[in-house]
Amino acid sequence: PSRRLTVNLSPASLPKHGSGFDLAIAVAALATQLPISADALIRTAHIGELGLDGRLRPVPGILPAVMAAARAGLETVVVPRASEDEAALVPGITVVGATSLGDVLSRHGIDARIPEADPVDASADGDAAEETLDLADVVGQDEAVAAVLVAAAGGHHLLMTGPPGAGKTMLARRLPGILPPLDDDAALSAASIRSLSGSAVTHLSRIPPFEAPHHSASAAALVGGGTRAPRPGAIVRASEGVLFLDEAAEFATTVLDALRQPLESGRITVHRAGYTASFPARFQLVLATNPCPCGNRGLRDAVCECPSQAIRRYQNRLSGPLLDRVDIELTLLRVGRVPEARGALDSTRARALVVDARNRAARRLS
């Protein structure tokens, strides 16, 4: 437009961040001079970043934004072409993918005569290939496999204690593969969280998510937050799936204490100076720890030289209130050579047993 315009983003009390408003502001400004139907604009949401060359670029959080537009009763949403597959996961709203501002105007019936721009590709670090790990890879740990199966069937939180090389991480990483597939609502919730985290989402994954933060992670990395806009932490990204804390006794006490409230309520609320954000946090917690700082306590072929006071301090890092929320405590030992190449129970059969157990429990409690 050839005159100055005042843009009002309402409500003024809510802080606005990010470049996802660029397209909507540009279309609104052009609508003051071009014959764009006001009725069409009222029924349409425009989401995307606008480059200096007029191309549309994807932004994080497309999926939850489209879900909010559908709940608000809008009929159509215009998004960057690179985010079209992600937006199309939301039912009940028409999704239009566009490559440039000129493309958007042409869809509103305006001959903008703007050269066609090449589409911007989605980020390459979006959806990774879904990793499938088989429970049959665990050999010689029949009791541990049975305990993990019970934990999966009941949704129980699990603590595994054992020396390095006993198979704690191997068991934990195979837990999502034996959990029941996510239903539509849970899969959409998990995908929305991935979108808010900045990952491109192209399909609804039915495999429960798995998060394994490093033991040096801070409380903010686990809980989430951010100085300007809220970003999900590891607890939120594990919602509907598994949160695995390897070397749990090495985590800071403040980090472990942050788990207590979401374990009880299934939600986590992040308070910052400029905003308050509430996220889902329904996850299954798996803790793994060594029996002592050196990990050799109880082994026949190794010597533990840790003082008793150091062992006591190490084991007390997992507080009583946290352990009260753990349903199953499992002790593992290293396994020597076994003749079997694979275990007797694979993930497919284990998942069927878990689904059957949960169905029987649901019928019993109904």
mmCIF file of C-alpha atoms in Angstrom:
data_model
loop_
_atom_site.group_PDB
_atom_site.id
_atom_site.type_symbol
_atom_site.label_atom_id
_atom_site.label_comp_id
_atom_site.label_asym_id
_atom_site.label_seq_id
_atom_site.Cartn_x
_atom_site.Cartn_y
_atom_site.Cartn_z
ATOM 1 C CA PRO A 1 0.000 0.000 0.000
ATOM 2 C CA SER A 2 1.084 3.569 -0.698
ATOM 3 C CA ARG A 3 0.081 4.872 2.715
ATOM 4 C CA ARG A 4 0.950 4.162 6.316
ATOM 5 C CA LEU A 5 -1.059 1.394 7.990
ATOM 6 C CA THR A 6 -1.484 0.583 11.659
ATOM 7 C CA VAL A 7 -1.504 -3.151 12.379
ATOM 8 C CA ASN A 8 -3.227 -4.291 15.566
ATOM 9 C CA LEU A 9 -2.584 -7.818 16.846
ATOM 10 C CA SER A 10 -5.369 -8.532 19.304
ATOM 11 C CA PRO A 11 -5.502 -9.199 22.228
ATOM 12 C CA ALA A 12 -2.786 -6.701 23.129
ATOM 13 C CA SER A 13 -2.228 -8.322 26.534
ATOM 14 C CA LEU A 14 -0.923 -11.534 24.944
ATOM 15 C CA PRO A 15 2.752 -11.355 23.850
ATOM 16 C CA LYS A 16 3.290 -12.204 20.175
ATOM 17 C CA HIS A 17 6.475 -13.850 18.990
ATOM 18 C CA GLY A 18 7.703 -15.518 15.843
ATOM 19 C CA SER A 19 7.374 -14.909 12.126
ATOM 20 C CA GLY A 20 4.180 -16.909 11.594
ATOM 21 C CA PHE A 21 2.113 -13.696 11.455
ATOM 22 C CA ASP A 22 3.941 -12.341 8.376
ATOM 23 C CA LEU A 23 1.562 -13.754 5.774
ATOM 24 C CA ALA A 24 -1.607 -12.699 7.610
ATOM 25 C CA ILE A 25 -0.309 -9.131 8.068
ATOM 26 C CA ALA A 26 0.715 -8.893 4.400
ATOM 27 C CA VAL A 27 -2.665 -10.153 3.140
ATOM 28 C CA ALA A 28 -4.542 -7.801 5.490
ATOM 29 C CA ALA A 29 -2.455 -4.845 4.288
ATOM 30 C CA LEU A 30 -3.021 -5.693 0.621
ATOM 31 C CA ALA A 31 -6.758 -6.134 1.254
ATOM 32 C CA THR A 32 -6.979 -2.381 1.987
ATOM 33 C CA GLN A 33 -6.261 -1.637 -1.697
ATOM 34 C CA LEU A 34 -7.074 -4.829 -3.605
ATOM 35 C CA PRO A 35 -10.578 -6.240 -4.183
ATOM 36 C CA ILE A 36 -10.179 -9.230 -1.882
ATOM 37 C CA SER A 37 -13.435 -10.636 -0.517
ATOM 38 C CA ALA A 38 -13.823 -9.733 3.148
ATOM 39 C CA ASP A 39 -16.028 -12.788 3.714
ATOM 40 C CA ALA A 40 -13.291 -15.069 2.372
ATOM 41 C CA LEU A 41 -10.718 -13.460 4.668
ATOM 42 C CA ILE A 42 -12.950 -13.857 7.719
ATOM 43 C CA ARG A 43 -13.264 -17.600 7.076
ATOM 44 C CA THR A 44 -9.556 -18.123 6.273
ATOM 45 C CA ALA A 45 -6.433 -18.252 8.434
ATOM 46 C CA HIS A 46 -3.055 -17.351 6.914
ATOM 47 C CA ILE A 47 0.043 -18.787 8.618
ATOM 48 C CA GLY A 48 3.643 -18.519 7.467
ATOM 49 C CA GLU A 49 6.846 -16.511 7.295
ATOM 50 C CA LEU A 50 7.259 -14.149 4.354
ATOM 51 C CA GLY A 51 10.718 -13.771 2.824
ATOM 52 C CA LEU A 52 12.008 -10.597 1.176
ATOM 53 C CA ASP A 53 11.613 -12.318 -2.195
ATOM 54 C CA GLY A 54 7.940 -13.063 -1.513
ATOM 55 C CA ARG A 55 8.427 -16.764 -0.841
ATOM 56 C CA LEU A 56 6.626 -18.442 2.050
ATOM 57 C CA ARG A 57 8.733 -20.249 4.610
ATOM 58 C CA PRO A 58 7.586 -22.816 7.188
ATOM 59 C CA VAL A 59 7.434 -21.916 10.877
ATOM 60 C CA PRO A 60 7.371 -24.092 14.015
ATOM 61 C CA GLY A 61 3.979 -24.948 15.473
ATOM 62 C CA ILE A 62 1.966 -25.178 12.251
ATOM 63 C CA LEU A 63 0.016 -28.219 13.468
ATOM 64 C CA PRO A 64 -1.294 -26.761 16.771
ATOM 65 C CA ALA A 65 -2.016 -23.460 14.993
ATOM 66 C CA VAL A 66 -4.191 -25.238 12.421
ATOM 67 C CA MET A 67 -5.892 -27.190 15.215
ATOM 68 C CA ALA A 68 -6.722 -23.882 16.927
ATOM 69 C CA ALA A 69 -8.082 -22.484 13.650
ATOM 70 C CA ALA A 70 -10.329 -25.526 13.241
ATOM 71 C CA ARG A 71 -11.618 -25.165 16.812
ATOM 72 C CA ALA A 72 -12.352 -21.478 16.119
ATOM 73 C CA GLY A 73 -14.663 -22.487 13.263
ATOM 74 C CA LEU A 74 -12.530 -21.307 10.336
ATOM 75 C CA GLU A 75 -13.111 -23.125 7.054
ATOM 76 C CA THR A 76 -9.731 -22.723 5.308
ATOM 77 C CA VAL A 77 -6.107 -22.267 6.289
ATOM 78 C CA VAL A 78 -3.325 -21.112 3.964
ATOM 79 C CA VAL A 79 0.142 -22.399 4.880
ATOM 80 C CA PRO A 80 3.550 -22.633 3.179
ATOM 81 C CA ARG A 81 3.746 -25.503 0.709
ATOM 82 C CA ALA A 82 6.481 -27.130 2.839
ATOM 83 C CA SER A 83 4.009 -27.369 5.757
ATOM 84 C CA GLU A 84 1.010 -28.574 3.746
ATOM 85 C CA ASP A 85 1.334 -32.244 4.754
ATOM 86 C CA GLU A 86 1.614 -31.308 8.414
ATOM 87 C CA ALA A 87 -1.432 -29.030 8.324
ATOM 88 C CA ALA A 88 -3.471 -31.654 6.454
ATOM 89 C CA LEU A 89 -3.313 -33.934 9.503
ATOM 90 C CA VAL A 90 -6.040 -31.826 11.141
ATOM 91 C CA PRO A 91 -9.565 -32.951 10.180
ATOM 92 C CA GLY A 92 -12.452 -30.584 9.523
ATOM 93 C CA ILE A 93 -10.585 -27.746 7.794
ATOM 94 C CA THR A 94 -9.474 -27.172 4.193
ATOM 95 C CA VAL A 95 -5.709 -26.765 3.829
ATOM 96 C CA VAL A 96 -4.219 -24.730 0.975
ATOM 97 C CA GLY A 97 -0.472 -24.835 0.359
ATOM 98 C CA ALA A 98 1.141 -21.797 -1.251
ATOM 99 C CA THR A 99 4.682 -21.061 -2.395
ATOM 100 C CA SER A 100 4.637 -17.255 -2.413
ATOM 101 C CA LEU A 101 2.583 -14.163 -1.634
ATOM 102 C CA GLY A 102 1.592 -13.953 -5.293
ATOM 103 C CA ASP A 103 0.311 -17.518 -5.105
ATOM 104 C CA VAL A 104 -1.858 -16.587 -2.114
ATOM 105 C CA LEU A 105 -3.276 -13.542 -3.899
ATOM 106 C CA SER A 106 -4.114 -15.582 -6.984
ATOM 107 C CA ARG A 107 -6.093 -17.975 -4.793
ATOM 108 C CA HIS A 108 -8.100 -14.962 -3.618
ATOM 109 C CA GLY A 109 -8.849 -14.058 -7.250
ATOM 110 C CA ILE A 110 -6.193 -11.345 -7.647
ATOM 111 C CA ASP A 111 -3.940 -11.300 -10.705
ATOM 112 C CA ALA A 112 -0.820 -10.040 -8.941
ATOM 113 C CA ARG A 113 1.541 -10.627 -11.897
ATOM 114 C CA ILE A 114 4.319 -11.663 -9.520
ATOM 115 C CA PRO A 115 6.921 -14.112 -10.862
ATOM 116 C CA GLU A 116 6.383 -17.639 -9.551
ATOM 117 C CA ALA A 117 8.802 -18.478 -6.735
ATOM 118 C CA ASP A 118 10.360 -21.836 -6.080
ATOM 119 C CA PRO A 119 8.907 -23.529 -2.972
ATOM 120 C CA VAL A 120 10.959 -23.662 0.211
ATOM 121 C CA ASP A 121 11.605 -27.220 1.365
ATOM 122 C CA ALA A 122 10.813 -28.376 4.867
ATOM 123 C CA SER A 123 13.672 -28.778 7.309
ATOM 124 C CA ALA A 124 15.632 -31.956 6.676
ATOM 125 C CA ASP A 125 15.795 -32.753 10.386
ATOM 126 C CA GLY A 126 12.051 -33.252 10.678
ATOM 127 C CA ASP A 127 10.596 -36.729 10.864
ATOM 128 C CA ALA A 128 13.353 -39.287 11.272
ATOM 129 C CA ALA A 129 12.784 -42.832 10.148
ATOM 130 C CA GLU A 130 10.898 -44.622 12.887
ATOM 131 C CA GLU A 131 13.275 -46.935 14.649
ATOM 132 C CA THR A 132 11.964 -50.394 15.423
ATOM 133 C CA LEU A 133 13.823 -52.321 18.115
ATOM 134 C CA ASP A 134 12.851 -55.906 18.830
ATOM 135 C CA LEU A 135 12.463 -57.226 22.360
ATOM 136 C CA ALA A 136 13.867 -60.538 21.120
ATOM 137 C CA ASP A 137 17.290 -58.857 20.946
ATOM 138 C CA VAL A 138 17.429 -59.111 24.747
ATOM 139 C CA VAL A 139 18.926 -62.525 25.547
ATOM 140 C CA GLY A 140 19.435 -64.138 28.937
ATOM 141 C CA GLN A 141 17.349 -61.623 30.904
ATOM 142 C CA ASP A 142 14.015 -63.461 31.089
ATOM 143 C CA GLU A 143 13.025 -62.008 34.462
ATOM 144 C CA ALA A 144 13.845 -58.486 33.314
ATOM 145 C CA VAL A 145 11.840 -58.965 30.101
ATOM 146 C CA ALA A 146 8.891 -60.194 32.179
ATOM 147 C CA ALA A 147 9.156 -57.131 34.436
ATOM 148 C CA VAL A 148 9.206 -54.769 31.446
ATOM 149 C CA LEU A 149 6.179 -56.597 30.028
ATOM 150 C CA VAL A 150 4.289 -56.093 33.297
ATOM 151 C CA ALA A 151 5.314 -52.419 33.366
ATOM 152 C CA ALA A 152 4.017 -51.944 29.819
ATOM 153 C CA ALA A 153 0.734 -53.715 30.568
ATOM 154 C CA GLY A 154 0.013 -51.626 33.650
ATOM 155 C CA GLY A 155 1.668 -48.351 32.651
ATOM 156 C CA HIS A 156 3.909 -48.698 35.703
ATOM 157 C CA HIS A 157 6.961 -46.537 36.344
ATOM 158 C CA LEU A 158 10.129 -48.628 36.470
ATOM 159 C CA LEU A 159 13.524 -48.434 38.208
ATOM 160 C CA MET A 160 16.320 -50.699 36.945
ATOM 161 C CA THR A 161 19.505 -51.079 38.987
ATOM 162 C CA GLY A 162 22.519 -52.963 37.686
ATOM 163 C CA PRO A 163 26.138 -52.695 36.555
ATOM 164 C CA PRO A 164 27.135 -51.287 33.161
ATOM 165 C CA GLY A 165 26.481 -53.798 30.396
ATOM 166 C CA ALA A 166 23.562 -55.512 32.141
ATOM 167 C CA GLY A 167 21.083 -54.410 29.454
ATOM 168 C CA LYS A 168 19.224 -51.572 31.193
ATOM 169 C CA THR A 169 19.333 -49.221 28.206
ATOM 170 C CA MET A 170 18.520 -52.028 25.768
ATOM 171 C CA LEU A 171 15.371 -52.903 27.706
ATOM 172 C CA ALA A 172 14.260 -49.279 28.081
ATOM 173 C CA ARG A 173 14.631 -48.514 24.379
ATOM 174 C CA ARG A 174 12.429 -51.492 23.502
ATOM 175 C CA LEU A 175 9.597 -50.447 25.796
ATOM 176 C CA PRO A 176 7.857 -48.099 23.287
ATOM 177 C CA GLY A 177 7.763 -50.939 20.747
ATOM 178 C CA ILE A 178 5.612 -53.114 23.013
ATOM 179 C CA LEU A 179 3.220 -50.364 24.135
ATOM 180 C CA PRO A 180 -0.199 -50.173 22.424
ATOM 181 C CA PRO A 181 -0.283 -47.982 19.293
ATOM 182 C CA LEU A 182 -1.431 -44.407 19.897
ATOM 183 C CA ASP A 183 -5.042 -43.586 19.058
ATOM 184 C CA ASP A 184 -5.937 -40.587 16.886
ATOM 185 C CA ASP A 185 -6.110 -38.045 19.716
ATOM 186 C CA ALA A 186 -2.863 -39.192 21.348
ATOM 187 C CA ALA A 187 -1.025 -39.321 18.008
ATOM 188 C CA LEU A 188 -2.225 -35.804 17.145
ATOM 189 C CA SER A 189 -1.154 -34.524 20.572
ATOM 190 C CA ALA A 190 2.321 -36.062 20.204
ATOM 191 C CA ALA A 191 2.654 -34.645 16.685
ATOM 192 C CA SER A 192 1.637 -31.171 17.906
ATOM 193 C CA ILE A 193 4.360 -31.262 20.535
ATOM 194 C CA ARG A 194 6.930 -32.251 17.904
ATOM 195 C CA SER A 195 5.745 -29.369 15.742
ATOM 196 C CA LEU A 196 6.108 -26.883 18.619
ATOM 197 C CA SER A 197 9.623 -28.223 19.156
ATOM 198 C CA GLY A 198 10.528 -27.185 15.606
ATOM 199 C CA SER A 199 10.409 -30.596 13.907
ATOM 200 C CA ALA A 200 8.613 -30.973 10.596
ATOM 201 C CA VAL A 201 5.684 -33.392 10.879
ATOM 202 C CA THR A 202 4.538 -35.239 7.765
ATOM 203 C CA HIS A 203 2.444 -38.050 9.255
ATOM 204 C CA LEU A 204 0.837 -39.232 12.474
ATOM 205 C CA SER A 205 3.147 -41.724 14.124
ATOM 206 C CA ARG A 206 1.378 -44.425 16.113
ATOM 207 C CA ILE A 207 4.560 -45.400 17.983
ATOM 208 C CA PRO A 208 4.726 -43.832 21.475
ATOM 209 C CA PRO A 209 7.512 -41.224 21.708
ATOM 210 C CA PHE A 210 10.759 -41.965 23.531
ATOM 211 C CA GLU A 211 12.892 -39.306 25.210
ATOM 212 C CA ALA A 212 16.266 -39.961 26.841
ATOM 213 C CA PRO A 213 17.880 -36.687 28.023
ATOM 214 C CA HIS A 214 21.547 -36.694 29.050
ATOM 215 C CA HIS A 215 22.249 -36.702 32.775
ATOM 216 C CA SER A 216 23.795 -33.231 32.474
ATOM 217 C CA ALA A 217 20.459 -31.758 31.320
ATOM 218 C CA SER A 218 19.162 -28.809 33.325
ATOM 219 C CA ALA A 219 15.738 -28.517 34.909
ATOM 220 C CA ALA A 220 14.706 -26.092 32.146
ATOM 221 C CA ALA A 221 15.692 -28.638 29.482
ATOM 222 C CA LEU A 222 13.515 -31.224 31.189
ATOM 223 C CA VAL A 223 10.549 -28.988 32.016
ATOM 224 C CA GLY A 224 10.638 -26.626 29.037
ATOM 225 C CA GLY A 225 10.383 -22.884 28.768
ATOM 226 C CA GLY A 226 12.214 -20.191 26.830
ATOM 227 C CA THR A 227 12.727 -16.464 27.247
ATOM 228 C CA ARG A 228 10.196 -15.349 24.623
ATOM 229 C CA ALA A 229 8.002 -18.235 23.487
ATOM 230 C CA PRO A 230 7.326 -21.489 25.380
ATOM 231 C CA ARG A 231 9.127 -24.554 24.042
ATOM 232 C CA PRO A 232 8.384 -28.103 25.222
ATOM 233 C CA GLY A 233 11.018 -29.849 27.338
ATOM 234 C CA ALA A 234 11.875 -33.541 27.459
ATOM 235 C CA ILE A 235 8.999 -34.266 29.870
ATOM 236 C CA VAL A 236 6.467 -32.809 27.439
ATOM 237 C CA ARG A 237 8.031 -34.440 24.374
ATOM 238 C CA ALA A 238 7.716 -37.803 26.154
ATOM 239 C CA SER A 239 3.978 -37.321 26.699
ATOM 240 C CA GLU A 240 1.998 -40.379 25.527
ATOM 241 C CA GLY A 241 5.269 -42.331 25.584
ATOM 242 C CA VAL A 242 8.371 -43.104 27.641
ATOM 243 C CA LEU A 243 10.801 -40.824 29.493
ATOM 244 C CA PHE A 244 14.072 -42.677 30.128
ATOM 245 C CA LEU A 245 16.619 -41.280 32.571
ATOM 246 C CA ASP A 246 19.814 -43.278 32.190
ATOM 247 C CA GLU A 247 22.354 -42.817 34.991
ATOM 248 C CA ALA A 248 19.471 -41.385 37.021
ATOM 249 C CA ALA A 249 21.599 -40.851 40.132
ATOM 250 C CA GLU A 250 23.844 -38.497 38.122
ATOM 251 C CA PHE A 251 20.985 -36.057 37.443
ATOM 252 C CA ALA A 252 20.837 -32.932 39.584
ATOM 253 C CA THR A 253 18.428 -33.100 42.515
ATOM 254 C CA THR A 254 16.432 -30.150 41.155
ATOM 255 C CA VAL A 255 15.962 -32.001 37.869
ATOM 256 C CA LEU A 256 14.699 -35.176 39.547
ATOM 257 C CA ASP A 257 12.380 -33.199 41.835
ATOM 258 C CA ALA A 258 10.818 -31.558 38.766
ATOM 259 C CA LEU A 259 9.387 -34.972 37.839
ATOM 260 C CA ARG A 260 7.188 -35.300 40.894
ATOM 261 C CA GLN A 261 4.370 -32.913 39.984
ATOM 262 C CA PRO A 262 3.830 -34.098 36.369
ATOM 263 C CA LEU A 263 3.955 -37.734 37.529
ATOM 264 C CA GLU A 264 0.970 -36.981 39.764
ATOM 265 C CA SER A 265 -1.112 -34.645 37.581
ATOM 266 C CA GLY A 266 -0.214 -35.629 34.015
ATOM 267 C CA ARG A 267 0.369 -31.968 33.133
ATOM 268 C CA ILE A 268 3.166 -29.472 33.648
ATOM 269 C CA THR A 269 2.832 -25.698 33.930
ATOM 270 C CA VAL A 270 5.774 -23.476 32.999
ATOM 271 C CA HIS A 271 5.880 -20.020 34.601
ATOM 272 C CA ARG A 272 8.090 -17.343 33.093
ATOM 273 C CA ALA A 273 8.166 -13.552 33.420
ATOM 274 C CA GLY A 274 6.203 -12.958 30.220
ATOM 275 C CA TYR A 275 3.893 -15.970 30.046
ATOM 276 C CA THR A 276 2.440 -19.079 31.661
ATOM 277 C CA ALA A 277 2.122 -22.225 29.544
ATOM 278 C CA SER A 278 0.511 -25.566 30.382
ATOM 279 C CA PHE A 279 1.549 -28.742 28.541
ATOM 280 C CA PRO A 280 0.428 -32.388 28.677
ATOM 281 C CA ALA A 281 2.877 -34.657 30.518
ATOM 282 C CA ARG A 282 1.383 -38.151 30.559
ATOM 283 C CA PHE A 283 4.493 -40.308 30.319
ATOM 284 C CA GLN A 284 5.842 -43.592 31.641
ATOM 285 C CA LEU A 285 9.038 -43.042 33.617
ATOM 286 C CA VAL A 286 11.941 -45.483 33.380
ATOM 287 C CA LEU A 287 14.974 -44.910 35.607
ATOM 288 C CA ALA A 288 18.290 -46.745 35.262
ATOM 289 C CA THR A 289 21.134 -46.495 37.735
ATOM 290 C CA ASN A 290 24.302 -48.282 38.815
ATOM 291 C CA PRO A 291 24.500 -49.958 42.242
ATOM 292 C CA CYS A 292 27.405 -47.677 43.225
ATOM 293 C CA PRO A 293 29.492 -44.839 41.717
ATOM 294 C CA CYS A 294 31.932 -47.232 40.002
ATOM 295 C CA GLY A 295 29.239 -49.743 39.006
ATOM 296 C CA ASN A 296 31.149 -52.824 40.198
ATOM 297 C CA ARG A 297 29.273 -53.487 43.421
ATOM 298 C CA GLY A 298 28.008 -57.069 43.558
ATOM 299 C CA LEU A 299 30.074 -58.316 40.598
ATOM 300 C CA ARG A 300 32.154 -61.456 40.971
ATOM 301 C CA ASP A 301 34.684 -60.547 38.289
ATOM 302 C CA ALA A 302 35.327 -56.966 39.434
ATOM 303 C CA VAL A 303 36.186 -55.165 42.639
ATOM 304 C CA CYS A 304 34.211 -52.237 44.037
ATOM 305 C CA GLU A 305 36.435 -49.771 45.877
ATOM 306 C CA CYS A 306 33.705 -47.252 46.667
ATOM 307 C CA PRO A 307 33.546 -46.276 50.373
ATOM 308 C CA SER A 308 30.294 -47.191 52.079
ATOM 309 C CA GLN A 309 29.548 -43.517 52.679
ATOM 310 C CA ALA A 310 29.942 -42.775 48.956
ATOM 311 C CA ILE A 311 27.615 -45.656 48.092
ATOM 312 C CA ARG A 312 25.028 -44.358 50.548
ATOM 313 C CA ARG A 313 25.231 -40.821 49.138
ATOM 314 C CA TYR A 314 24.955 -42.162 45.588
ATOM 315 C CA GLN A 315 21.864 -44.243 46.323
ATOM 316 C CA ASN A 316 20.199 -41.421 48.277
ATOM 317 C CA ARG A 317 20.274 -39.137 45.237
ATOM 318 C CA LEU A 318 16.953 -40.698 44.262
ATOM 319 C CA SER A 319 14.702 -39.107 46.860
ATOM 320 C CA GLY A 320 12.002 -40.926 48.779
ATOM 321 C CA PRO A 321 9.112 -38.923 47.237
ATOM 322 C CA LEU A 322 10.352 -39.831 43.747
ATOM 323 C CA LEU A 323 10.811 -43.512 44.589
ATOM 324 C CA ASP A 324 7.295 -43.550 46.074
ATOM 325 C CA ARG A 325 6.025 -42.935 42.548
ATOM 326 C CA VAL A 326 7.999 -45.867 41.104
ATOM 327 C CA ASP A 327 5.896 -49.036 40.932
ATOM 328 C CA ILE A 328 8.492 -51.668 39.949
ATOM 329 C CA GLU A 329 12.112 -51.900 41.119
ATOM 330 C CA LEU A 330 14.266 -54.343 39.177
ATOM 331 C CA THR A 331 17.828 -55.533 39.815
ATOM 332 C CA LEU A 332 19.847 -56.800 36.840
ATOM 333 C CA LEU A 333 23.149 -58.659 36.611
ATOM 334 C CA ARG A 334 25.476 -59.104 33.690
ATOM 335 C CA VAL A 335 24.771 -62.138 31.533
ATOM 336 C CA GLY A 336 27.524 -64.437 30.312
ATOM 337 C CA ARG A 337 27.520 -66.299 27.036
ATOM 338 C CA VAL A 338 24.170 -67.858 26.152
ATOM 339 C CA PRO A 339 23.476 -70.338 23.340
ATOM 340 C CA GLU A 340 20.363 -68.533 22.096
ATOM 341 C CA ALA A 341 20.857 -65.902 19.421
ATOM 342 C CA ARG A 342 17.479 -64.282 20.161
ATOM 343 C CA GLY A 343 15.055 -64.176 23.051
ATOM 344 C CA ALA A 344 11.851 -66.187 23.157
ATOM 345 C CA LEU A 345 9.522 -63.145 23.164
ATOM 346 C CA ASP A 346 9.577 -60.664 20.293
ATOM 347 C CA SER A 347 8.023 -57.187 20.273
ATOM 348 C CA THR A 348 5.034 -58.157 18.108
ATOM 349 C CA ARG A 349 3.873 -60.899 20.476
ATOM 350 C CA ALA A 350 4.711 -58.801 23.537
ATOM 351 C CA ARG A 351 2.615 -55.916 22.197
ATOM 352 C CA ALA A 352 -0.317 -58.279 21.634
ATOM 353 C CA LEU A 353 -0.045 -59.471 25.250
ATOM 354 C CA VAL A 354 0.076 -55.878 26.507
ATOM 355 C CA VAL A 355 -2.960 -54.844 24.443
ATOM 356 C CA ASP A 356 -4.906 -57.887 25.660
ATOM 357 C CA ALA A 357 -4.001 -57.157 29.292
ATOM 358 C CA ARG A 358 -5.095 -53.528 29.001
ATOM 359 C CA ASN A 359 -8.367 -54.515 27.313
ATOM 360 C CA ARG A 360 -9.136 -56.992 30.092
ATOM 361 C CA ALA A 361 -8.319 -54.357 32.720
ATOM 362 C CA ALA A 362 -10.600 -51.838 30.975
ATOM 363 C CA ARG A 363 -13.472 -54.342 30.920
ATOM 364 C CA ARG A 364 -12.903 -55.177 34.573
ATOM 365 C CA LEU A 365 -12.943 -51.526 35.624
ATOM 366 C CA SER A 366 -15.865 -50.484 33.409
#
